[in-house]
mmCIF file of C-alpha atoms in Angstrom:
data_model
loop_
_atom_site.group_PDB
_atom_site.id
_atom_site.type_symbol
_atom_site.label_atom_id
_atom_site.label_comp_id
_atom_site.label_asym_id
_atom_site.label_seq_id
_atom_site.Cartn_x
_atom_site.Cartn_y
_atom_site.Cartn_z
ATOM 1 C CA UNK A 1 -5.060 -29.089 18.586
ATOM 2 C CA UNK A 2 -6.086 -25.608 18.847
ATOM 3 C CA UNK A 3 -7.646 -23.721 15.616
ATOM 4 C CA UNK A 4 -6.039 -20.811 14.754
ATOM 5 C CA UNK A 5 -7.114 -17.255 15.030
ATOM 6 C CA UNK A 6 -4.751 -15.399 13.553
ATOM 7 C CA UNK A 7 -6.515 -13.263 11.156
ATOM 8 C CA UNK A 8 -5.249 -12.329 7.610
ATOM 9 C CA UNK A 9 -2.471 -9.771 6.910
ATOM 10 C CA UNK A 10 -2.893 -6.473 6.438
ATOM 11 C CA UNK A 11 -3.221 -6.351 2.617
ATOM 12 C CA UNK A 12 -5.056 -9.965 2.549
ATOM 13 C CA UNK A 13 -7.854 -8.271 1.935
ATOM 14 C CA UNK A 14 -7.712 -6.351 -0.937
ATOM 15 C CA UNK A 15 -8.492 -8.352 -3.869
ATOM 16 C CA UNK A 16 -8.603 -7.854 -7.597
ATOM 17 C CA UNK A 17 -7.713 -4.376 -8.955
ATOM 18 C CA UNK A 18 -10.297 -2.233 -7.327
ATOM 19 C CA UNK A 19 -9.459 1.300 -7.537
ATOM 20 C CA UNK A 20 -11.446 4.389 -5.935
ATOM 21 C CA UNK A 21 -10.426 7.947 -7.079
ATOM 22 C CA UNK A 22 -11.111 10.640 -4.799
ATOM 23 C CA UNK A 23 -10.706 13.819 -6.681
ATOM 24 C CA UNK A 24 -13.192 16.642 -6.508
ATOM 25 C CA UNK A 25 -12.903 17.839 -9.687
ATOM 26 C CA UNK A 26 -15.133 15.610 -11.988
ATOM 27 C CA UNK A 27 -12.960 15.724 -15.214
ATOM 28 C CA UNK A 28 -9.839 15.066 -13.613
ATOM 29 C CA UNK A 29 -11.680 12.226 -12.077
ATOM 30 C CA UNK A 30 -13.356 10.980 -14.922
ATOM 31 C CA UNK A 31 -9.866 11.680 -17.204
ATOM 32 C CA UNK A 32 -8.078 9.124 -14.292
ATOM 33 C CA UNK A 33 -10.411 6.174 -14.254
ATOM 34 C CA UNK A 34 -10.157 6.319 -17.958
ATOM 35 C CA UNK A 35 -6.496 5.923 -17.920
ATOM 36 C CA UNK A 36 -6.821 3.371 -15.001
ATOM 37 C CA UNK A 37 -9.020 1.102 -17.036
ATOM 38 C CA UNK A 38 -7.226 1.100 -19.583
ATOM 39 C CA UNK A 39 -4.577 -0.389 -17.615
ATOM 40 C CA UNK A 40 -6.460 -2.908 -16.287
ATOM 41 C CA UNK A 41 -7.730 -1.504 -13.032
ATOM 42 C CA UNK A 42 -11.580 -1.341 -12.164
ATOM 43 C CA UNK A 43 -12.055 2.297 -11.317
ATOM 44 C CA UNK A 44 -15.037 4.032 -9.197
ATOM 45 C CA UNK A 45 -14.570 7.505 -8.714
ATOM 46 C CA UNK A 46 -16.262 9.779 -5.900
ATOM 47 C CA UNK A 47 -15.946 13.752 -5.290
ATOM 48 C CA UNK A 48 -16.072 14.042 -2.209
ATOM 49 C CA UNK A 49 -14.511 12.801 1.483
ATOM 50 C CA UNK A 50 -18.041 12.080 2.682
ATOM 51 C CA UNK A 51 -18.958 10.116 -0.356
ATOM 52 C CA UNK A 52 -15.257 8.202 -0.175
ATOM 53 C CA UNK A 53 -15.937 7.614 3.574
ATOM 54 C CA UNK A 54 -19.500 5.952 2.731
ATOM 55 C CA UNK A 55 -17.726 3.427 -0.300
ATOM 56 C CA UNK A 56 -14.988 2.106 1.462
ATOM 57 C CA UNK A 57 -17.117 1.261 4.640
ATOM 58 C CA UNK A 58 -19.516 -0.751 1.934
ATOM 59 C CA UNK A 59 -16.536 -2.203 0.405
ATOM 60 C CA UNK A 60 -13.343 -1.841 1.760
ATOM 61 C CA UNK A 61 -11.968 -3.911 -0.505
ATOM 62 C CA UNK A 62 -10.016 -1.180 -2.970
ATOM 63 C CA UNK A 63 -6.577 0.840 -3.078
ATOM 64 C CA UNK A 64 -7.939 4.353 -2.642
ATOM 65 C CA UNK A 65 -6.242 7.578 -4.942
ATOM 66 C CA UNK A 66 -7.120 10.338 -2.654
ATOM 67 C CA UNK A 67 -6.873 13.885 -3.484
ATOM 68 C CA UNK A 68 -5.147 16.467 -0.776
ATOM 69 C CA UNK A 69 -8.112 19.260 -1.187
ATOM 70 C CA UNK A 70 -11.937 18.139 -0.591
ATOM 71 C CA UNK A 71 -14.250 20.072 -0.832
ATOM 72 C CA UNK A 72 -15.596 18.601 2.740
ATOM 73 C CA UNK A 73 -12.082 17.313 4.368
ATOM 74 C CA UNK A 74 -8.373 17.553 3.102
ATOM 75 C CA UNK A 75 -6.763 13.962 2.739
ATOM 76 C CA UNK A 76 -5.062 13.667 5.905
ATOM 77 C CA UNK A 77 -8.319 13.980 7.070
ATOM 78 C CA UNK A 78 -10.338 11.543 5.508
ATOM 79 C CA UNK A 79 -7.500 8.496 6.061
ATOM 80 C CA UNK A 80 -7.622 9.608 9.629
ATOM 81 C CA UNK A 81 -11.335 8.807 9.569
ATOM 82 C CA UNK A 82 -11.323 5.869 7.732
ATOM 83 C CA UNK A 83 -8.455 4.143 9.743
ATOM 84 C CA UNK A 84 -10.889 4.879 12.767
ATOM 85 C CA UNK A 85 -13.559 2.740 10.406
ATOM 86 C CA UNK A 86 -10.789 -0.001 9.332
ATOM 87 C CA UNK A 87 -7.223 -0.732 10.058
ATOM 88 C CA UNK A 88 -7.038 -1.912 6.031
ATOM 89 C CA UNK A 89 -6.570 1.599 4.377
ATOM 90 C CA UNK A 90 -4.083 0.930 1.372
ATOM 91 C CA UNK A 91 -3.979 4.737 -0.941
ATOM 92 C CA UNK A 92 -1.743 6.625 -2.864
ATOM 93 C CA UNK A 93 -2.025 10.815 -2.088
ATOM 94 C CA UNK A 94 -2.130 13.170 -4.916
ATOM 95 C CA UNK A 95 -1.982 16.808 -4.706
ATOM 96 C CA UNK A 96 -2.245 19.968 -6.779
ATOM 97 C CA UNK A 97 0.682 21.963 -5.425
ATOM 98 C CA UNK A 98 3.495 19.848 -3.507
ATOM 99 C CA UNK A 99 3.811 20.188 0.121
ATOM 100 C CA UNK A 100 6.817 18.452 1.843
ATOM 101 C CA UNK A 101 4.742 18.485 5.359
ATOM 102 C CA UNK A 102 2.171 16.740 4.014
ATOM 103 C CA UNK A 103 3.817 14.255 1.747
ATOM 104 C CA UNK A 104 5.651 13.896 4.948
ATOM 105 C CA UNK A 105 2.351 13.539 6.684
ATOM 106 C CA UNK A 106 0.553 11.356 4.470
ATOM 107 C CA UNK A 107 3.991 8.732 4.172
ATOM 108 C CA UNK A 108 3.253 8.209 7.849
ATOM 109 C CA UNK A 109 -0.088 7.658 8.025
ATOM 110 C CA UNK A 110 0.762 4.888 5.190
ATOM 111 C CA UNK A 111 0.780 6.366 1.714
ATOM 112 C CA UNK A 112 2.034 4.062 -0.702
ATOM 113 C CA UNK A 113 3.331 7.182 -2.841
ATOM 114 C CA UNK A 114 2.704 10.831 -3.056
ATOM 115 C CA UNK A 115 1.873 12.340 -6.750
ATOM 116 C CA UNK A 116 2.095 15.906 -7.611
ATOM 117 C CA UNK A 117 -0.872 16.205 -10.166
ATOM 118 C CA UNK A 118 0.942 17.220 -13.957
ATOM 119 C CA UNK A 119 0.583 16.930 -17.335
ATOM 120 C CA UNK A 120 1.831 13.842 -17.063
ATOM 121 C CA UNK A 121 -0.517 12.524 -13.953
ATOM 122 C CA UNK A 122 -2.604 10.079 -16.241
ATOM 123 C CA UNK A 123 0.522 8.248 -17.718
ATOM 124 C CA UNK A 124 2.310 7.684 -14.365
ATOM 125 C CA UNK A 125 -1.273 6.694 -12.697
ATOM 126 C CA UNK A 126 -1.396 3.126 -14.098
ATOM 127 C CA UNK A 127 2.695 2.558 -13.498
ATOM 128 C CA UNK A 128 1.724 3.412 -9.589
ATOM 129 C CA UNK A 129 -0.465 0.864 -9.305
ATOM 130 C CA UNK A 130 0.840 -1.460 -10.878
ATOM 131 C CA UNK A 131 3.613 -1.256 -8.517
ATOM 132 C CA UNK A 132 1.431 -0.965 -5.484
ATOM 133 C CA UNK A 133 -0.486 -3.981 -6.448
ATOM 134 C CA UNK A 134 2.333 -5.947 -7.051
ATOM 135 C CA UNK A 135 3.622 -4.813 -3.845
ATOM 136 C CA UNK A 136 0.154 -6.076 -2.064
ATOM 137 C CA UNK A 137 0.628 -9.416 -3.808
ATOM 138 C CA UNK A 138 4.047 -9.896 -2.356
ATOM 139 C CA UNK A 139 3.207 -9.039 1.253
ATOM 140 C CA UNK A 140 0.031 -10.792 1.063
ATOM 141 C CA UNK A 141 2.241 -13.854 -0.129
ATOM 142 C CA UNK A 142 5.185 -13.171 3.012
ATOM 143 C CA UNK A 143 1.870 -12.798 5.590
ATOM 144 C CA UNK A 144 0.739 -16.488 4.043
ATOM 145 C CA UNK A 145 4.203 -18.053 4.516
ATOM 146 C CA UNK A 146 4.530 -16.679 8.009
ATOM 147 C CA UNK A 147 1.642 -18.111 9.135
ATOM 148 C CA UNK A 148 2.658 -21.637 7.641
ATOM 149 C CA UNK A 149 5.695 -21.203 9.674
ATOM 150 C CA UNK A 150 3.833 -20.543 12.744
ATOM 151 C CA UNK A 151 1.837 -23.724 12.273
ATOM 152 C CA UNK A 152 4.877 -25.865 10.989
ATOM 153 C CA UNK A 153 6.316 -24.691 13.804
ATOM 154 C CA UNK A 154 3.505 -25.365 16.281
ATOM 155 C CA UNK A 155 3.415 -28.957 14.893
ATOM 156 C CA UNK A 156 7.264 -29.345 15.685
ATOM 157 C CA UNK A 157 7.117 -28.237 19.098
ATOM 158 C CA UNK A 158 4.190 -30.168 19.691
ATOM 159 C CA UNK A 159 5.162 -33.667 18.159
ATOM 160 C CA UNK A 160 4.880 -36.570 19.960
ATOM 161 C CA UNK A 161 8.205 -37.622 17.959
ATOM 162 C CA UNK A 162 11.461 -36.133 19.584
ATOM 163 C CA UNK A 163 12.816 -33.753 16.725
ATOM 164 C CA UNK A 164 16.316 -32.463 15.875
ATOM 165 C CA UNK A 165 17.747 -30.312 13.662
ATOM 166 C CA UNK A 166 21.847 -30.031 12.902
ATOM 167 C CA UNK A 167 23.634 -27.555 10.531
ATOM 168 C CA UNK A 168 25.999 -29.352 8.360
ATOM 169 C CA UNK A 169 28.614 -30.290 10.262
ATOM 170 C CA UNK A 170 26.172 -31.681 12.713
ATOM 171 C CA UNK A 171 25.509 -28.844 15.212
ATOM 172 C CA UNK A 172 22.609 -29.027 16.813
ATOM 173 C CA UNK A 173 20.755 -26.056 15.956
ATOM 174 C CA UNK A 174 17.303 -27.165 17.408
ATOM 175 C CA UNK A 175 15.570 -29.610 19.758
ATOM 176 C CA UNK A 176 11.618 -30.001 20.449
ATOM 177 C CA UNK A 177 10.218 -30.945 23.898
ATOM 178 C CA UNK A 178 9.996 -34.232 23.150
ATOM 179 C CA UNK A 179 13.577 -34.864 22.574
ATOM 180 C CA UNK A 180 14.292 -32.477 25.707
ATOM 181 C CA UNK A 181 12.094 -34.311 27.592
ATOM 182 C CA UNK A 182 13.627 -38.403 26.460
ATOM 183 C CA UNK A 183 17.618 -36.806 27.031
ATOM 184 C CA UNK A 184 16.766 -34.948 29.947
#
């Protein structure tokens, strides 16, 4: 029997509650990985798209918060480069001043959410999250099922024991080789 090389899911990676804020503007920065740990996350924070570039290809292990204006690169930018570096980019946008074209723009290129920054920025932060990682849990759950159905499946079709499956009133719904191959 053949190993398999499927590789993990998309999210199977990301582990934890690793956090990287990307906000130029140190206080803000500081102010949200305050409120993220708090909440349970473990927050780095970097100010700049260069610097954000340089963590995630050490560790790309992390949900990234990425602020719209850099003072190097806007956003769009730096997921752009990073999804050159790794196909495992998992953020949330923020931005000072809301911009349907980019919300639109950052939604495509696989935002989980897009923030306006508020008064109210550090309170929502930790709800976000929350939801995202819970999110990441359940798809990294679906991408381990789906593979256990591609091996159960493998082992059906390649049983040495003919195989058949009926609804409930006795349908036949399925039939391996094996049976295919003793009925003719």
């Amino acid at each position: 029997m053949e190993k398999s090389t499927e590789s993990k899911g998309i999210n199977e990676l990301v582990v934890g509650k690793r956090v990287l804020v990307v906000e130029d503007d140190e206080g803000l920065n500081k102010l949200i990985q305050k409120s993220l740990r708090r909440a349970g996350f473990d927050c780095f924070g970097v100010l700049s798209g260069a610097d954000a570039i340089e963590r995630v290809k050490k560790n790309p292990n992390q949900v990234l918060l990425i602020d719209q204006q850099l003072p190097d690169m806007d956003g769009t930018d730096l997921i752009r480069s990073l999804i050159k570096h790794t196909h495992n980019i998992i953020f949330v946008a923020m931005t000072g001043h809301g911009d349907e074209k980019i919300a639109v723009e950052m939604m495509k290129l696989g935002a989980r959410d897009y923030l306006i920054k508020g008064f109210d920025l550090t309170d929502i932060l930790p709800m976000v999250f929350k939801r995202v990682f819970s999110e990441i849990k359940t798809e990294n759950k679906l991408v381990r099922a789906e593979a256990e159905l591609k091996k159960l499946g493998a082992a059906v079709q390649q049983s040495p024991v003919s195989i058949i499956i009926t609804d409930l009133e006795g349908c036949i719904e399925y039939v391996n080789p094996k049976f295919c191959n003793l009925t003719g």
